[in-house]
Coordinates of C-alpha atoms and ligand atoms in Angstrom, one line a residue:
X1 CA -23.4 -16.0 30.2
X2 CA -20.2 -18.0 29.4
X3 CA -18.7 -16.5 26.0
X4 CA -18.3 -19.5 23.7
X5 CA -15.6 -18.9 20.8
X6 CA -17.1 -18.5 17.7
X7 CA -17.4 -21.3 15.0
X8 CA -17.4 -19.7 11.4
X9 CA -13.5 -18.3 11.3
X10 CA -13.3 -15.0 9.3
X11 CA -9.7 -15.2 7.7
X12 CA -7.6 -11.8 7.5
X13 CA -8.4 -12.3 3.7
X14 CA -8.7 -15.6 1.3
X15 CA -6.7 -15.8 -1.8
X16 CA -6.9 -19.1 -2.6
X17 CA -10.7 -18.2 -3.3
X18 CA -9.5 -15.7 -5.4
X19 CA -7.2 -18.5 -7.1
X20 CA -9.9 -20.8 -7.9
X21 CA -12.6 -18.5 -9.1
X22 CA -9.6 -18.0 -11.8
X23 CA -8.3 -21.4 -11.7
X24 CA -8.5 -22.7 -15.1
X25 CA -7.5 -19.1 -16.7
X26 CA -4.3 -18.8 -14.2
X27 CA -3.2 -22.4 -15.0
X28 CA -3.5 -21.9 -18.3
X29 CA -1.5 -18.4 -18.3
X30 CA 1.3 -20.6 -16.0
X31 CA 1.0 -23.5 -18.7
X32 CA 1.7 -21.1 -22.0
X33 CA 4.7 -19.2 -20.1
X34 CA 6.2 -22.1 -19.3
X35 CA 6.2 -23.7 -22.7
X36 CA 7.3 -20.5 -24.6
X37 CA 10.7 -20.8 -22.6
X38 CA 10.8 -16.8 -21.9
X39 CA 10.9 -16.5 -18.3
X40 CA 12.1 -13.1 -17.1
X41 CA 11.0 -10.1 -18.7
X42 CA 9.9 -10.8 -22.2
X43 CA 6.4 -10.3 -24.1
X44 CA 4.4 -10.9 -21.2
X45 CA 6.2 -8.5 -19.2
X46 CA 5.8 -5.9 -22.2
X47 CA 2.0 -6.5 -22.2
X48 CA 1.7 -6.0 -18.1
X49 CA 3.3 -2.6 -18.3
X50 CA 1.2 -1.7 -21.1
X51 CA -2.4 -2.5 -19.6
X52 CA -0.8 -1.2 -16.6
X53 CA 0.3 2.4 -17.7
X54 CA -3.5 2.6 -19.5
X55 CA -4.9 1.7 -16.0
X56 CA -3.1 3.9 -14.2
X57 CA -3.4 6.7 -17.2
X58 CA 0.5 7.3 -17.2
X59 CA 2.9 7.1 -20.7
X60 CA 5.0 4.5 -18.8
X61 CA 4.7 1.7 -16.1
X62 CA 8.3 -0.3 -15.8
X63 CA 7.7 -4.5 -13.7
X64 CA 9.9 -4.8 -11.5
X65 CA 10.7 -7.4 -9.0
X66 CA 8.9 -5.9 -5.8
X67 CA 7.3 -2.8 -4.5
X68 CA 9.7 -2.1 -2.5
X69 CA 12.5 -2.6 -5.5
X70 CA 10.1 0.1 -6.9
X71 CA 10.9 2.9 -4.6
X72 CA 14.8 1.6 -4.7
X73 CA 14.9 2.5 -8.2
X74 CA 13.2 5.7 -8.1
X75 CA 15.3 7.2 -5.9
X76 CA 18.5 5.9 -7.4
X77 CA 17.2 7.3 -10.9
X78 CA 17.1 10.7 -8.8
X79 CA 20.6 10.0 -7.7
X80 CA 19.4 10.1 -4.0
X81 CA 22.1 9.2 -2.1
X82 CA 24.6 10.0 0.8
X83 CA 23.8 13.9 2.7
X84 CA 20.4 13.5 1.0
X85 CA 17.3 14.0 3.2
X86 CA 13.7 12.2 1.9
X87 CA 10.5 13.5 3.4
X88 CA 8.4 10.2 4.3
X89 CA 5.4 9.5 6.5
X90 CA 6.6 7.8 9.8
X91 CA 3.0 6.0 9.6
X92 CA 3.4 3.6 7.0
X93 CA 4.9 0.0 6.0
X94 CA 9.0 0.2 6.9
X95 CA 9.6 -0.4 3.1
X96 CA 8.8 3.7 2.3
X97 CA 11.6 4.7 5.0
X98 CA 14.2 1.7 4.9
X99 CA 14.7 2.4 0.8
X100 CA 15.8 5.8 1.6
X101 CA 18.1 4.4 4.2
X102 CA 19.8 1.8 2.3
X103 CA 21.1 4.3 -0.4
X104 CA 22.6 6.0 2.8
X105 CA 19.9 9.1 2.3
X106 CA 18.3 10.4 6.0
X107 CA 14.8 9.1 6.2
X108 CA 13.3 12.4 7.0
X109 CA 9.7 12.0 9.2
X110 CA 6.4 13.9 9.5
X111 CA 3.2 13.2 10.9
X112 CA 0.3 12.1 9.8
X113 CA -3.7 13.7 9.4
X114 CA -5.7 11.2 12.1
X115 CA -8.7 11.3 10.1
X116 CA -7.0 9.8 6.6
X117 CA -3.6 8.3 8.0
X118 CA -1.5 10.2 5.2
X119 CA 1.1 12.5 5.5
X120 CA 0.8 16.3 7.1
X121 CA 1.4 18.4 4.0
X122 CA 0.6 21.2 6.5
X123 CA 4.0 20.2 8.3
X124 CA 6.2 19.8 4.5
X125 CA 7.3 23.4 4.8
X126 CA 9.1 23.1 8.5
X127 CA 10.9 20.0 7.3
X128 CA 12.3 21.2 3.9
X129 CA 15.8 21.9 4.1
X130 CA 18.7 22.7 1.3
X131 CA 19.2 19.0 1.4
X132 CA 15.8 17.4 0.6
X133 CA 15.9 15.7 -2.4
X134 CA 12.7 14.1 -2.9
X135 CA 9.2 13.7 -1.0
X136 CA 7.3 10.6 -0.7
X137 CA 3.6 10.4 0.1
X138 CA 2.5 6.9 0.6
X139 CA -1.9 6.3 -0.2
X140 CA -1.7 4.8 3.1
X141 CA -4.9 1.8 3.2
X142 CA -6.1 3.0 -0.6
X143 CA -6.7 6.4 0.4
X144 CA -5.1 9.1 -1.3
X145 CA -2.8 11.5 0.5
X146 CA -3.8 15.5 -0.2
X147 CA -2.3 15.4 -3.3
X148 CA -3.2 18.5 -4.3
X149 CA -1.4 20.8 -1.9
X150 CA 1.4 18.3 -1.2
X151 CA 1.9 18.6 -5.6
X152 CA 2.0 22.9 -5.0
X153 CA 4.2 22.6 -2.5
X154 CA 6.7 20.3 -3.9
X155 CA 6.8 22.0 -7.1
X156 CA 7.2 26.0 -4.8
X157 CA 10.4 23.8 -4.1
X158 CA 11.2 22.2 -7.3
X159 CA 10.9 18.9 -5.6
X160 CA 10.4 15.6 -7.0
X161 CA 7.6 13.7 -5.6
X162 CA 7.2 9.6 -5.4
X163 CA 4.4 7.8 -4.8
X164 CA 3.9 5.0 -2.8
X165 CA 0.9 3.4 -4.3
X166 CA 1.8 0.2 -3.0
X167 CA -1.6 -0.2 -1.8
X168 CA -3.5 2.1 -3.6
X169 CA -4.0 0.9 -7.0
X170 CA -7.0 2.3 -8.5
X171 CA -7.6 5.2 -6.1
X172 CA -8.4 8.1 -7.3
X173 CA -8.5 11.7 -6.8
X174 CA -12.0 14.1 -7.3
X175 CA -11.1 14.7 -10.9
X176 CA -10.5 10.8 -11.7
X177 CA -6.8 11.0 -11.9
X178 CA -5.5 7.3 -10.5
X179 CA -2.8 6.5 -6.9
X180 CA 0.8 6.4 -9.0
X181 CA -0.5 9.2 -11.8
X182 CA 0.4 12.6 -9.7
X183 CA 4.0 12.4 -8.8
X184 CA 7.2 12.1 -11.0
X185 CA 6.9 8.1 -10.0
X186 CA 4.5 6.0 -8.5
X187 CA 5.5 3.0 -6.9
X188 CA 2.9 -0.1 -7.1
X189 CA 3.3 -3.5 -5.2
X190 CA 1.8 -6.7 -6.1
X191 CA 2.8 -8.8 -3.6
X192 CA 0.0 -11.5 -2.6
X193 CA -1.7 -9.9 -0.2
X194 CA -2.3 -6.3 -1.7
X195 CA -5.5 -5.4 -4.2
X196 CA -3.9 -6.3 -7.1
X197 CA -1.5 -9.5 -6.1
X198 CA 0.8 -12.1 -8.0
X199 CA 1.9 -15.6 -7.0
X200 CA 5.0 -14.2 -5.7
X201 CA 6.6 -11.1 -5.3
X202 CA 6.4 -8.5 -7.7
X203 CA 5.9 -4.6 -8.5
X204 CA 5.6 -1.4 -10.9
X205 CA 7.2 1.9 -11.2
X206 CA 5.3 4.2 -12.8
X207 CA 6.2 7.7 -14.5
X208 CA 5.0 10.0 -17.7
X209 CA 9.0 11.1 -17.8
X210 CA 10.8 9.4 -20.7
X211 CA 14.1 10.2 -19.6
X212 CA 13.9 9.1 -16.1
X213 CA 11.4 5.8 -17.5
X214 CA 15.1 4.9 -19.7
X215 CA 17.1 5.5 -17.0
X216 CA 14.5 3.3 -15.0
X217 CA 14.7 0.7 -17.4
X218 CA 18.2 0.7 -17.0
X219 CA 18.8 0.5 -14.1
X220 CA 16.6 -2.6 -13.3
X221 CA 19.3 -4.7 -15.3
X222 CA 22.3 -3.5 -13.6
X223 CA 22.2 -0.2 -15.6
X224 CA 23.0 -1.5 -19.0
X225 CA 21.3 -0.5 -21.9
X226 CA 23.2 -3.0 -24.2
X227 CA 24.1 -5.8 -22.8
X228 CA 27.6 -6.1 -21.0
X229 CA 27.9 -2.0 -21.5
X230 CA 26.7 -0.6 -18.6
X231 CA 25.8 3.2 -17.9
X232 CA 24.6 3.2 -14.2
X233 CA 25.6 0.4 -11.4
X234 CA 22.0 -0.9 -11.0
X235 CA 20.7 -3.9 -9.7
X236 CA 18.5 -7.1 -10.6
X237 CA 15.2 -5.4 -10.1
X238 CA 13.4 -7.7 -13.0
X239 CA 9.9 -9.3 -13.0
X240 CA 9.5 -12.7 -14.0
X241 CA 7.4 -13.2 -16.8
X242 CA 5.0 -15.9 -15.0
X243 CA 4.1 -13.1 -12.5
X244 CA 3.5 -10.3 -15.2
X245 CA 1.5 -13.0 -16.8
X246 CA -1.1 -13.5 -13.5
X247 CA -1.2 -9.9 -13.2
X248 CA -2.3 -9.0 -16.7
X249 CA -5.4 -11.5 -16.7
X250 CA -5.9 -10.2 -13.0
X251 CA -6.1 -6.9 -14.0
X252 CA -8.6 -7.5 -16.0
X253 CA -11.2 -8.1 -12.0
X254 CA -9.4 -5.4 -10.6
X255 CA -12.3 -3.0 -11.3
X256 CA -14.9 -5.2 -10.1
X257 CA -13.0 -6.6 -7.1
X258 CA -12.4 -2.7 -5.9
X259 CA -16.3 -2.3 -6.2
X260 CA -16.8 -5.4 -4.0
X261 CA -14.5 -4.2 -1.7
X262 CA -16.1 -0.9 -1.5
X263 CA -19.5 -2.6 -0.7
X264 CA -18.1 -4.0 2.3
X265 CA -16.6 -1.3 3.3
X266 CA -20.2 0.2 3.4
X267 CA -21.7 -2.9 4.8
X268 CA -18.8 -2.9 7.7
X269 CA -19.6 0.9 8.8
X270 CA -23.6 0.2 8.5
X271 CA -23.5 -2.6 10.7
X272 CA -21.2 -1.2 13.3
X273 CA -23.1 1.9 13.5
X274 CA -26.1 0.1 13.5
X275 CA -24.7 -2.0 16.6
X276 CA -24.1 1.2 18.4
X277 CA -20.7 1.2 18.8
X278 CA -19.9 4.9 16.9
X279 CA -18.5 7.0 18.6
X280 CA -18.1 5.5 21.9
X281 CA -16.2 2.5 21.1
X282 CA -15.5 2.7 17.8
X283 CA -14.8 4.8 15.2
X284 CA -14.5 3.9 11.1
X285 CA -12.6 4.6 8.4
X286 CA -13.8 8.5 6.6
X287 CA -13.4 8.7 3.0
X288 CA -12.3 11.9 2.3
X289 CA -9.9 12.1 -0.2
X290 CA -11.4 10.8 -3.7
X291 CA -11.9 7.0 -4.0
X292 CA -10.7 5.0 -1.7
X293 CA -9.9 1.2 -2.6
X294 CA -9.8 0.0 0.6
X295 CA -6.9 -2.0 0.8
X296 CA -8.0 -2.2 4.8
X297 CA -10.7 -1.0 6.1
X298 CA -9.6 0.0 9.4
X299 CA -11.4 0.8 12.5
X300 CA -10.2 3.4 15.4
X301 CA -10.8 1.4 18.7
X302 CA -10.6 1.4 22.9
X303 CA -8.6 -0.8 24.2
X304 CA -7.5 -2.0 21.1
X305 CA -5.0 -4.9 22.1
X306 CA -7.8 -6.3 24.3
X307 CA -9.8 -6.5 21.0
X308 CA -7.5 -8.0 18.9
X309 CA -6.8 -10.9 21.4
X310 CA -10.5 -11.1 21.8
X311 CA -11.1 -11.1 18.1
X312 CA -8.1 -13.6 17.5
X313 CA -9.4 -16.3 20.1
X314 CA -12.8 -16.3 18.3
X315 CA -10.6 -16.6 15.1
X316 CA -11.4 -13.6 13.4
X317 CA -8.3 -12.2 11.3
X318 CA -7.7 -8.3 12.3
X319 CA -4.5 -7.1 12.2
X320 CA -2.7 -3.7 13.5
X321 CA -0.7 -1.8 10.9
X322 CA 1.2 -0.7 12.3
X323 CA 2.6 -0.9 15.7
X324 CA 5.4 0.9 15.9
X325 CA 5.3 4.1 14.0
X326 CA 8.5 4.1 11.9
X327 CA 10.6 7.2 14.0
X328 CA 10.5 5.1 16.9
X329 CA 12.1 1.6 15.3
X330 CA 15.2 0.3 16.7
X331 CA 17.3 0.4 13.5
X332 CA 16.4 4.3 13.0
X333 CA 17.2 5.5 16.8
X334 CA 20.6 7.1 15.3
X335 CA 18.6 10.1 13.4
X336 CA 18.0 11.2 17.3
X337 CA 13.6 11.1 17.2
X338 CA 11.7 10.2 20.4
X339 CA 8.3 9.6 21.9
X340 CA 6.5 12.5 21.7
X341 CA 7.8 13.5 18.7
X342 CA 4.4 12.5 16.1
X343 CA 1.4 12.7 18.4
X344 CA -1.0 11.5 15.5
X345 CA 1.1 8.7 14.6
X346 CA 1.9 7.6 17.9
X347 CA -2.0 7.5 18.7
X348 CA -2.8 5.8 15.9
X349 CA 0.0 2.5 16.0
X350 CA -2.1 2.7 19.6
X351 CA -5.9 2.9 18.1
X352 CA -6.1 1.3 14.3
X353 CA -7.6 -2.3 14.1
X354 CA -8.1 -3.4 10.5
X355 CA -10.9 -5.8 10.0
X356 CA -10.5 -8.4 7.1
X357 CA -11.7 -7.4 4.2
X358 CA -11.5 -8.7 0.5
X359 CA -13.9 -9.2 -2.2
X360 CA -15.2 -12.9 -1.3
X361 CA -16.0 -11.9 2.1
X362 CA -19.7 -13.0 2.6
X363 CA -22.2 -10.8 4.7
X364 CA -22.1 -13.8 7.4
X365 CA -19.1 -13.5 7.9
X366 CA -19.1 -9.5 8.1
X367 CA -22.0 -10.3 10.7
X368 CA -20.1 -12.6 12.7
X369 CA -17.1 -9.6 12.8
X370 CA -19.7 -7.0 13.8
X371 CA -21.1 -9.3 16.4
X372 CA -17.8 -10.0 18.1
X373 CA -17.1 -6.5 18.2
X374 CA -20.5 -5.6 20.0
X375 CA -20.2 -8.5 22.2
X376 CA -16.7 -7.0 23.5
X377 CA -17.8 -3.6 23.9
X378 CA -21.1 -5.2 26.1
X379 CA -18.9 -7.4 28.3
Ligands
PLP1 C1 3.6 -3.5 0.5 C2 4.2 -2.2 0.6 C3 5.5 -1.8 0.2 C4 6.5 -2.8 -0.4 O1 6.0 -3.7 -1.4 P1 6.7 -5.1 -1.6 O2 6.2 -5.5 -2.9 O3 6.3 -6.0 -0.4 O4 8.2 -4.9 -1.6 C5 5.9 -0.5 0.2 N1 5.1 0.4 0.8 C6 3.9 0.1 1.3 C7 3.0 1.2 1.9 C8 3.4 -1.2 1.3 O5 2.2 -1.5 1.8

């Protein structure tokens, strides 16, 4: 039978559905901020870090300009700098590893756990040395890392630990406690495509430390705490009040839109199962840590670069994150790592396929994913 692409496209996700569900809402929120004249930090600002601390059940949440921005100030309000080592995941978006690196701190790797894609706490112990300054667990996908044991080891070590929430929002552990709330920091992104996303770039920091929140807040306006006196060299790590705006009233679905994404999740593991493809061909995504938010619902797979092409010819949006785990990136191949080096992570930049997922994704179209994966595996 000649294969025939498929006509209904499945986007890698839609958010200019999400846009106009909220259309007259958003343009009104754009409308006010632009009249009131206060464009960078401000009121609005103020009211985004407070709906975001109660979400996230911390004392403080601090907008900044990115997620990435995010971890930047985190370490430098723990003075991470040169002859410092960070413990990071070497599975996981280059942001997490290149912040530690641009304050001339040695990215330090570990593995990963194949079944959740978050970092080894069963390898921390090995790699803590005299020099480690901080440890940073990322919730890769919107599941949690092992908090639990990663938090008593870090503290046996009197160790500061970061979270990179960045695409975890709303996950949370067995007892309730939220992605961002466990650590010293947690780091949030809201860039467009993540659960919780502005019309731009933008992010949180997190923390239940006053000190290190004023030092925070200090540092995201080039470390002055009175204007033109200035305490710390900082940066411009500010949030524009149009984006904090978005995000407030956003917040507001964030709930729901987790719960829809959570239903497809299900859906996508029924219908592939149901399609026979588990274990042989296929393998899903296991919940095991807490709620997971699914941020991507991603799929283990044979001869997964054969599937994506086959998937993107019949326009279906998967995606691979990531490729190239991050020990084995050009611009790290001084710090002396090789292939071989992280077996799990290595296997999985090989195996993970993320199918699109987001909370207007129709059952058809979950169908029409399902179906092309079956009709690959049948060929
Ligand atoms: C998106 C992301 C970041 C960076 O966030 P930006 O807002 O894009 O700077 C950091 N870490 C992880 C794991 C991410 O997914």
């Amino acid at each position: 039978m000649p294969m025939t692409p498929q006509s209904t496209p499945v986007p890698p996700l839609d958010l200019a559905a999400q846009f106009a569900d909220l259309r007259d809402e958003l343009l009104s929120e754009l409308a006010a901020v632009a009249s009131s004249g206060y464009y960078v930090l401000g009121p609005k600002v103020s009211a985004l870090e407070e709906a975001l601390a109660e979400y996230c059940g911390t004392k403080h949440a601090l907008g900044l300009s990115s997620g990435t921005d995010a971890l930047l100030v985190a370490m430098m309000t723990l003075e991470v700098g040169p002859g410092d080592e960070v413990i990071v995941p070497t599975f996981t978006f280059f942001g997490t590893a290149g912040t530690v690196a641009r304050l001339n701190a040695r990215p330090v790797f570990c593995d990963i756990v194949p079944e959740t894609y978050n970092l080894d706490v069963g390898q921390l112990e090995r790699l803590i040395t005299p020099r480690t300054k901080a440890i940073i667990p990322v919730h890769l996908y919107g599941q949690l890392a092992d908090m639990r044991a990663l938090l008593e080891i870090a503290a046996g070590h009197d160790l500061p630990v970061i979270e990179d929430a960045a695409q975890a929002i709303g996950a949370q552990g067995d007892d309730g406690a939220r992605a961002g709330s466990f650590g010293l920091f947690g780091c949030l992104s809201f860039y467009p495509t993540k659960n919780l996303g502005a019309l731009g770039d933008a992010g949180a920091l997190l923390t239940n430390d006053e000190n290190l929140f004023e030092t925070a807040r200090k540092l995201r306006i080039h470390g002055s705490g009175h204007t033109y006196y200035h305490d710390h060299v900082g940066g411009n790590f500010r949030i524009d009040a149009i984006q904090a705006a978005i995000l407030t009233l956003k917040l507001k679905h964030l709930e729901e839109w987790t719960e829809r994404r959570r239903a497809r999740a299900t859906r996508y593991t029924e219908l592939i199962t149901a399609a026979g493809l588990v274990p042989e061909h296929v393998r899903p995504p296991q919940e095991i840590n807490g709620r997971h938010v699914y941020h991507q619902y991603v799929l283990r797979v044979q001869r997964r670069d054969e599937l994506a092409t086959f998937l993107k010819d019949r326009r279906i949006g998967a995606g691979v994150y990531y490729p190239l785990p991050l020990h084995l990136q050009r611009c790290f191949a001084d710090l002396g790592y090789k292939a071989g080096d992280f077996p799990h992570a290595e296997r999985a930049a090989a195996e993970v396929l993320a199918l699109p997922i987001y909370p207007e994704l129709t059952n058809q179209q979950q169908q029409v994913v399902v179906d092309a994966l079956a009709a690959f595996y049948r060929r």
